[in-house]
Amino acid sequence: MSLSSRSAVAIHALTMLARWEDRTQTSAEIADSLASNPVLVRRILGSLRDAGLVHSTEGRGGGWTLARSPRKITLYDAYTAVEDGPVLSRHPHPPNDACEVGRHMQAVLEAEFREAEHAMEERLSRTTIEHLVQQTIARERELAR
């Protein structure tokens, strides 16, 4: 499966939870920020909970909070919590082995795609949710000027 919007939703939700870390937030509040459906957000939050990135509390005053410091949650953590399979799609079925290109294309692409995916994983591992909170605050301050 290739990269989907689940990663962006997960990162957005984690950043919201980190920005207002002093209070619990509901899936409806997070969905409002995303201009999305709370059911979709709850599914993503469930995956983040399963990965140990967020906690949920039921009942009145319940909602979602971070399970770890935003300094300790990377974009790669969010990505792996909600995505499965490689980022770049492979051939859905083996190409024609009788063709000179088809015979070798899977191996050639596999090497290129793995290197690209490794570079992406490395980059996402260097950015924390705390960094995104700082960036959003800085942009908000610029907007207020």
Coordinates of N, CA and C in Angstrom, one line a residue:
M1 N 0.9 -1.2 0.0 CA 0.0 0.0 0.0 C 0.9 1.2 0.0
S2 N 0.6 2.2 -0.8 CA 1.3 3.4 -0.8 C 0.9 4.4 0.3
L3 N 1.7 5.5 0.4 CA 1.4 6.5 1.4 C 0.0 7.0 1.2
S4 N -0.7 7.1 2.3 CA -2.1 7.7 2.3 C -2.1 8.9 3.1
S5 N -3.3 9.5 3.2 CA -3.5 10.7 4.0 C -3.5 10.3 5.5
R6 N -3.5 9.1 5.9 CA -3.5 8.7 7.3 C -2.4 9.3 8.0
S7 N -1.2 9.3 7.4 CA 0.0 9.9 8.0 C -0.2 11.4 8.3
A8 N -0.7 12.1 7.4 CA -1.0 13.5 7.6 C -2.0 13.8 8.7
V9 N -3.0 13.0 8.7 CA -4.0 13.1 9.8 C -3.4 12.7 11.2
A10 N -2.6 11.7 11.2 CA -2.0 11.3 12.5 C -1.0 12.4 13.0
I11 N -0.2 12.9 12.1 CA 0.7 14.0 12.5 C 0.0 15.2 12.9
H12 N -1.1 15.6 12.2 CA -1.9 16.7 12.6 C -2.5 16.5 14.0
A13 N -3.1 15.3 14.2 CA -3.7 15.0 15.6 C -2.6 15.1 16.7
L14 N -1.5 14.5 16.4 CA -0.4 14.5 17.4 C 0.1 16.0 17.7
T15 N 0.1 16.8 16.7 CA 0.6 18.1 16.9 C -0.4 18.9 17.7
M16 N -1.7 18.7 17.4 CA -2.8 19.3 18.2 C -2.7 18.9 19.7
L17 N -2.5 17.7 19.9 CA -2.4 17.2 21.3 C -1.2 17.8 22.0
A18 N -0.1 17.9 21.2 CA 1.1 18.5 21.8 C 0.9 20.0 22.1
R19 N 0.3 20.7 21.2 CA 0.1 22.1 21.3 C -0.7 22.5 22.5
W20 N -1.7 21.7 22.8 CA -2.5 22.0 24.0 C -2.3 20.8 24.9
E21 N -1.1 20.5 25.3 CA -0.8 19.3 26.1 C -1.3 19.3 27.5
D22 N -1.7 20.5 27.9 CA -2.2 20.6 29.3 C -3.7 20.2 29.4
R23 N -4.3 19.8 28.3 CA -5.7 19.4 28.4 C -6.1 18.3 27.5
T24 N -7.1 17.5 27.8 CA -7.6 16.4 27.0 C -8.4 17.0 25.8
Q25 N -8.2 16.4 24.7 CA -9.0 16.9 23.5 C -9.8 15.7 23.0
T26 N -11.0 16.1 22.5 CA -11.9 15.1 21.9 C -11.6 14.9 20.5
S27 N -12.0 13.8 19.9 CA -11.9 13.5 18.5 C -12.6 14.5 17.7
A28 N -13.7 15.0 18.2 CA -14.5 16.1 17.5 C -13.7 17.4 17.4
E29 N -13.0 17.7 18.4 CA -12.1 18.9 18.4 C -11.0 18.8 17.4
I30 N -10.4 17.6 17.4 CA -9.3 17.3 16.4 C -9.9 17.3 15.0
A31 N -11.0 16.7 14.8 CA -11.6 16.6 13.5 C -12.0 18.0 13.0
D32 N -12.4 18.9 13.9 CA -12.7 20.2 13.5 C -11.5 20.9 12.9
S33 N -10.4 20.8 13.6 CA -9.1 21.4 13.1 C -8.8 20.8 11.7
L34 N -9.1 19.5 11.5 CA -8.8 18.9 10.2 C -9.8 19.1 9.2
A35 N -11.0 19.7 9.6 CA -12.1 19.8 8.7 C -12.4 18.4 8.2
S36 N -12.5 17.5 9.1 CA -12.7 16.1 8.8 C -13.8 15.5 9.6
N37 N -14.0 14.2 9.4 CA -15.0 13.4 10.1 C -14.5 12.9 11.4
P38 N -15.1 13.0 12.6 CA -14.6 12.5 13.8 C -14.4 11.0 13.8
V39 N -15.2 10.2 13.0 CA -15.1 8.8 12.9 C -13.7 8.4 12.3
L40 N -13.3 9.1 11.3 CA -12.0 8.9 10.7 C -10.9 9.2 11.7
V41 N -11.1 10.3 12.4 CA -10.1 10.7 13.4 C -10.0 9.7 14.5
R42 N -11.1 9.2 14.9 CA -11.1 8.1 16.0 C -10.3 6.9 15.5
R43 N -10.5 6.5 14.3 CA -9.8 5.4 13.7 C -8.3 5.6 13.8
I44 N -7.9 6.8 13.3 CA -6.4 7.1 13.3 C -5.9 7.2 14.8
L45 N -6.7 7.8 15.7 CA -6.3 7.9 17.1 C -6.1 6.5 17.7
G46 N -7.0 5.6 17.3 CA -6.9 4.2 17.7 C -5.6 3.6 17.3
S47 N -5.2 3.8 16.1 CA -3.9 3.3 15.7 C -2.8 3.9 16.5
L48 N -2.9 5.2 16.7 CA -1.8 5.9 17.5 C -1.8 5.4 18.9
R49 N -3.0 5.0 19.5 CA -3.0 4.5 20.8 C -2.4 3.1 20.8
D50 N -2.7 2.3 19.8 CA -2.1 0.9 19.7 C -0.6 1.0 19.6
A51 N -0.1 2.0 19.1 CA 1.4 2.2 18.9 C 2.0 2.9 20.2
G52 N 1.2 3.2 21.2 CA 1.7 3.8 22.4 C 2.0 5.3 22.3
L53 N 1.4 5.9 21.4 CA 1.7 7.4 21.2 C 0.7 8.3 21.9
V54 N -0.6 7.8 22.1 CA -1.6 8.5 22.7 C -2.4 7.7 23.7
H55 N -3.0 8.3 24.7 CA -3.9 7.7 25.6 C -5.3 8.2 25.4
S56 N -6.3 7.4 25.7 CA -7.7 7.8 25.6 C -8.3 7.6 27.0
T57 N -9.2 8.5 27.3 CA -10.0 8.5 28.6 C -11.5 8.5 28.2
E58 N -12.3 7.6 28.7 CA -13.7 7.6 28.3 C -14.5 8.4 29.3
G59 N -15.7 8.7 28.9 CA -16.7 9.4 29.8 C -16.6 10.9 29.7
R60 N -17.3 11.5 30.6 CA -17.4 13.0 30.7 C -16.0 13.5 31.0
G61 N -15.6 14.5 30.2 CA -14.3 15.1 30.3 C -13.2 14.2 29.7
G62 N -13.6 13.1 29.1 CA -12.6 12.2 28.4 C -12.1 12.8 27.1
G63 N -11.2 12.1 26.6 CA -10.7 12.4 25.3 C -9.3 11.8 25.1
W64 N -8.4 12.6 24.4 CA -7.1 12.1 24.0 C -6.0 12.9 24.5
T65 N -4.9 12.3 24.9 CA -3.7 13.0 25.3 C -2.5 12.2 24.8
L66 N -1.4 12.9 24.8 CA -0.1 12.2 24.4 C 0.3 11.2 25.4
A67 N 0.8 10.1 25.0 CA 1.4 9.1 25.9 C 2.9 9.3 26.2
R68 N 3.5 10.2 25.4 CA 4.9 10.5 25.5 C 5.1 12.0 25.3
S69 N 6.3 12.4 25.7 CA 6.6 13.8 25.4 C 6.7 14.1 23.9
P70 N 6.2 15.2 23.4 CA 6.3 15.5 22.0 C 7.8 15.5 21.5
R71 N 8.7 15.7 22.4 CA 10.1 15.6 22.0 C 10.5 14.2 21.6
K72 N 9.8 13.2 22.1 CA 10.1 11.8 21.9 C 9.3 11.1 20.9
I73 N 8.4 11.9 20.2 CA 7.6 11.3 19.1 C 8.0 11.9 17.8
T74 N 8.4 11.1 16.9 CA 8.9 11.6 15.6 C 7.8 11.4 14.5
L75 N 8.0 12.0 13.4 CA 7.1 11.9 12.3 C 7.1 10.4 11.8
Y76 N 8.2 9.8 11.9 CA 8.3 8.4 11.5 C 7.5 7.5 12.5
D77 N 7.5 7.8 13.8 CA 6.6 7.1 14.7 C 5.2 7.2 14.3
A78 N 4.7 8.4 13.9 CA 3.3 8.5 13.4 C 3.1 7.8 12.2
Y79 N 4.0 7.9 11.2 CA 3.9 7.2 10.0 C 3.8 5.7 10.2
T80 N 4.6 5.1 11.0 CA 4.6 3.6 11.1 C 3.4 3.2 11.9
A81 N 2.8 4.1 12.7 CA 1.6 3.7 13.5 C 0.4 3.6 12.6
V82 N 0.3 4.3 11.5 CA -0.9 4.3 10.6 C -0.7 3.7 9.2
E83 N 0.5 3.5 8.8 CA 0.7 3.0 7.4 C 1.2 1.6 7.4
D84 N 0.8 0.9 6.4 CA 1.4 -0.5 6.3 C 1.9 -0.7 4.9
G85 N 3.0 -1.4 4.8 CA 3.5 -1.7 3.5 C 4.4 -0.6 3.0
P86 N 5.0 -0.8 1.8 CA 6.0 0.2 1.3 C 5.3 1.5 0.9
V87 N 6.1 2.6 0.8 CA 5.6 3.9 0.4 C 5.4 3.9 -1.1
L88 N 6.3 3.4 -1.8 CA 6.2 3.4 -3.3 C 5.6 2.1 -3.8
S89 N 4.6 2.1 -4.6 CA 3.9 0.9 -5.1 C 4.8 0.1 -6.0
R90 N 4.7 -1.1 -5.9 CA 5.5 -2.1 -6.7 C 4.5 -2.6 -7.8
H91 N 5.0 -3.4 -8.8 CA 4.2 -4.0 -9.8 C 3.1 -4.8 -9.1
P92 N 1.9 -4.7 -9.5 CA 0.8 -5.5 -8.9 C 0.9 -7.0 -9.2
H93 N 1.6 -7.3 -10.3 CA 1.9 -8.7 -10.7 C 3.2 -8.7 -11.5
P94 N 3.8 -9.9 -11.6 CA 5.1 -9.9 -12.3 C 5.0 -9.5 -13.7
P95 N 6.0 -8.7 -14.2 CA 6.0 -8.3 -15.6 C 6.4 -9.5 -16.5
N96 N 6.3 -9.3 -17.8 CA 6.6 -10.3 -18.7 C 8.1 -10.7 -18.7
D97 N 8.4 -11.9 -18.3 CA 9.7 -12.4 -18.2 C 10.4 -12.6 -19.6
A98 N 9.6 -12.7 -20.6 CA 10.1 -12.8 -22.0 C 10.6 -11.5 -22.5
C99 N 10.3 -10.4 -21.9 CA 10.8 -9.1 -22.3 C 12.1 -8.7 -21.6
E100 N 13.0 -8.1 -22.3 CA 14.3 -7.7 -21.7 C 14.1 -6.7 -20.6
V101 N 13.1 -5.8 -20.8 CA 12.9 -4.8 -19.7 C 12.1 -5.4 -18.6
G102 N 11.0 -6.1 -18.9 CA 10.1 -6.8 -17.9 C 10.9 -7.7 -17.1
R103 N 11.9 -8.4 -17.6 CA 12.6 -9.4 -16.9 C 13.4 -8.8 -15.7
H104 N 13.8 -7.6 -15.9 CA 14.7 -6.9 -14.9 C 14.1 -5.8 -14.1
M105 N 13.0 -5.3 -14.6 CA 12.5 -4.1 -14.0 C 12.2 -4.2 -12.5
Q106 N 11.6 -5.3 -12.1 CA 11.3 -5.4 -10.6 C 12.5 -5.2 -9.8
A107 N 13.6 -5.9 -10.2 CA 14.8 -5.8 -9.4 C 15.4 -4.4 -9.4
V108 N 15.4 -3.8 -10.6 CA 16.0 -2.4 -10.7 C 15.1 -1.5 -9.9
L109 N 13.8 -1.5 -10.0 CA 13.0 -0.6 -9.2 C 13.0 -0.9 -7.7
E110 N 13.1 -2.2 -7.4 CA 13.2 -2.5 -5.9 C 14.4 -1.8 -5.3
A111 N 15.5 -1.9 -5.9 CA 16.7 -1.2 -5.3 C 16.5 0.3 -5.2
E112 N 16.0 0.9 -6.2 CA 15.8 2.4 -6.2 C 14.7 2.7 -5.2
F113 N 13.6 2.0 -5.2 CA 12.5 2.3 -4.2 C 13.0 2.1 -2.8
R114 N 13.7 1.1 -2.5 CA 14.2 0.8 -1.1 C 15.1 2.0 -0.7
E115 N 15.9 2.4 -1.5 CA 16.8 3.5 -1.2 C 16.0 4.8 -0.9
A116 N 15.0 5.1 -1.7 CA 14.2 6.3 -1.6 C 13.4 6.2 -0.3
E117 N 12.8 5.0 0.0 CA 12.1 4.8 1.2 C 12.9 4.9 2.5
H118 N 14.2 4.4 2.4 CA 15.1 4.6 3.5 C 15.4 6.0 3.8
A119 N 15.6 6.8 2.7 CA 15.9 8.2 2.9 C 14.7 8.9 3.5
M120 N 13.5 8.6 3.1 CA 12.3 9.2 3.7 C 12.2 8.8 5.2
E121 N 12.4 7.5 5.5 CA 12.3 7.1 6.9 C 13.4 7.8 7.8
E122 N 14.6 8.0 7.2 CA 15.6 8.7 7.9 C 15.2 10.2 8.2
R123 N 14.6 10.8 7.2 CA 14.2 12.2 7.3 C 13.1 12.4 8.3
L124 N 12.1 11.5 8.3 CA 10.9 11.6 9.2 C 11.4 11.3 10.6
S125 N 12.4 10.5 10.8 CA 12.9 10.2 12.1 C 13.6 11.3 12.8
R126 N 14.0 12.3 12.0 CA 14.7 13.5 12.5 C 13.8 14.6 13.0
T127 N 12.5 14.6 12.6 CA 11.6 15.6 13.0 C 10.7 15.1 14.1
T128 N 10.5 15.9 15.1 CA 9.7 15.5 16.2 C 8.4 16.3 16.2
I129 N 7.4 15.9 16.9 CA 6.1 16.6 17.0 C 6.4 17.9 17.7
E130 N 7.3 18.0 18.7 CA 7.6 19.2 19.3 C 8.1 20.3 18.3
H131 N 8.9 19.8 17.4 CA 9.3 20.7 16.3 C 8.2 21.3 15.5
L132 N 7.2 20.5 15.2 CA 6.0 20.9 14.4 C 5.2 21.9 15.2
V133 N 5.1 21.7 16.5 CA 4.4 22.6 17.4 C 5.1 24.0 17.4
Q134 N 6.4 24.0 17.5 CA 7.2 25.2 17.4 C 7.0 25.9 16.1
Q135 N 7.0 25.2 15.0 CA 6.8 25.8 13.7 C 5.4 26.4 13.5
T136 N 4.4 25.7 14.0 CA 3.0 26.3 13.9 C 2.9 27.5 14.8
I137 N 3.4 27.5 16.0 CA 3.4 28.7 16.8 C 4.1 29.9 16.1
A138 N 5.3 29.6 15.6 CA 6.0 30.7 14.9 C 5.2 31.2 13.7
R139 N 4.6 30.3 12.9 CA 3.8 30.8 11.8 C 2.6 31.6 12.2
E140 N 2.0 31.2 13.4 CA 0.8 31.9 13.9 C 1.3 33.3 14.3
R141 N 2.4 33.4 15.0 CA 2.9 34.7 15.4 C 3.2 35.6 14.2
E142 N 3.7 35.0 13.1 CA 4.0 35.8 11.8 C 2.7 36.3 11.3
L143 N 1.7 35.5 11.3 CA 0.4 35.8 10.8 C -0.3 37.0 11.6
A144 N 0.0 37.0 12.9 CA -0.6 38.0 13.7 C 0.1 39.4 13.6
R145 N 1.2 39.5 12.9 CA 1.9 40.7 12.7 C 1.2 41.6 11.7

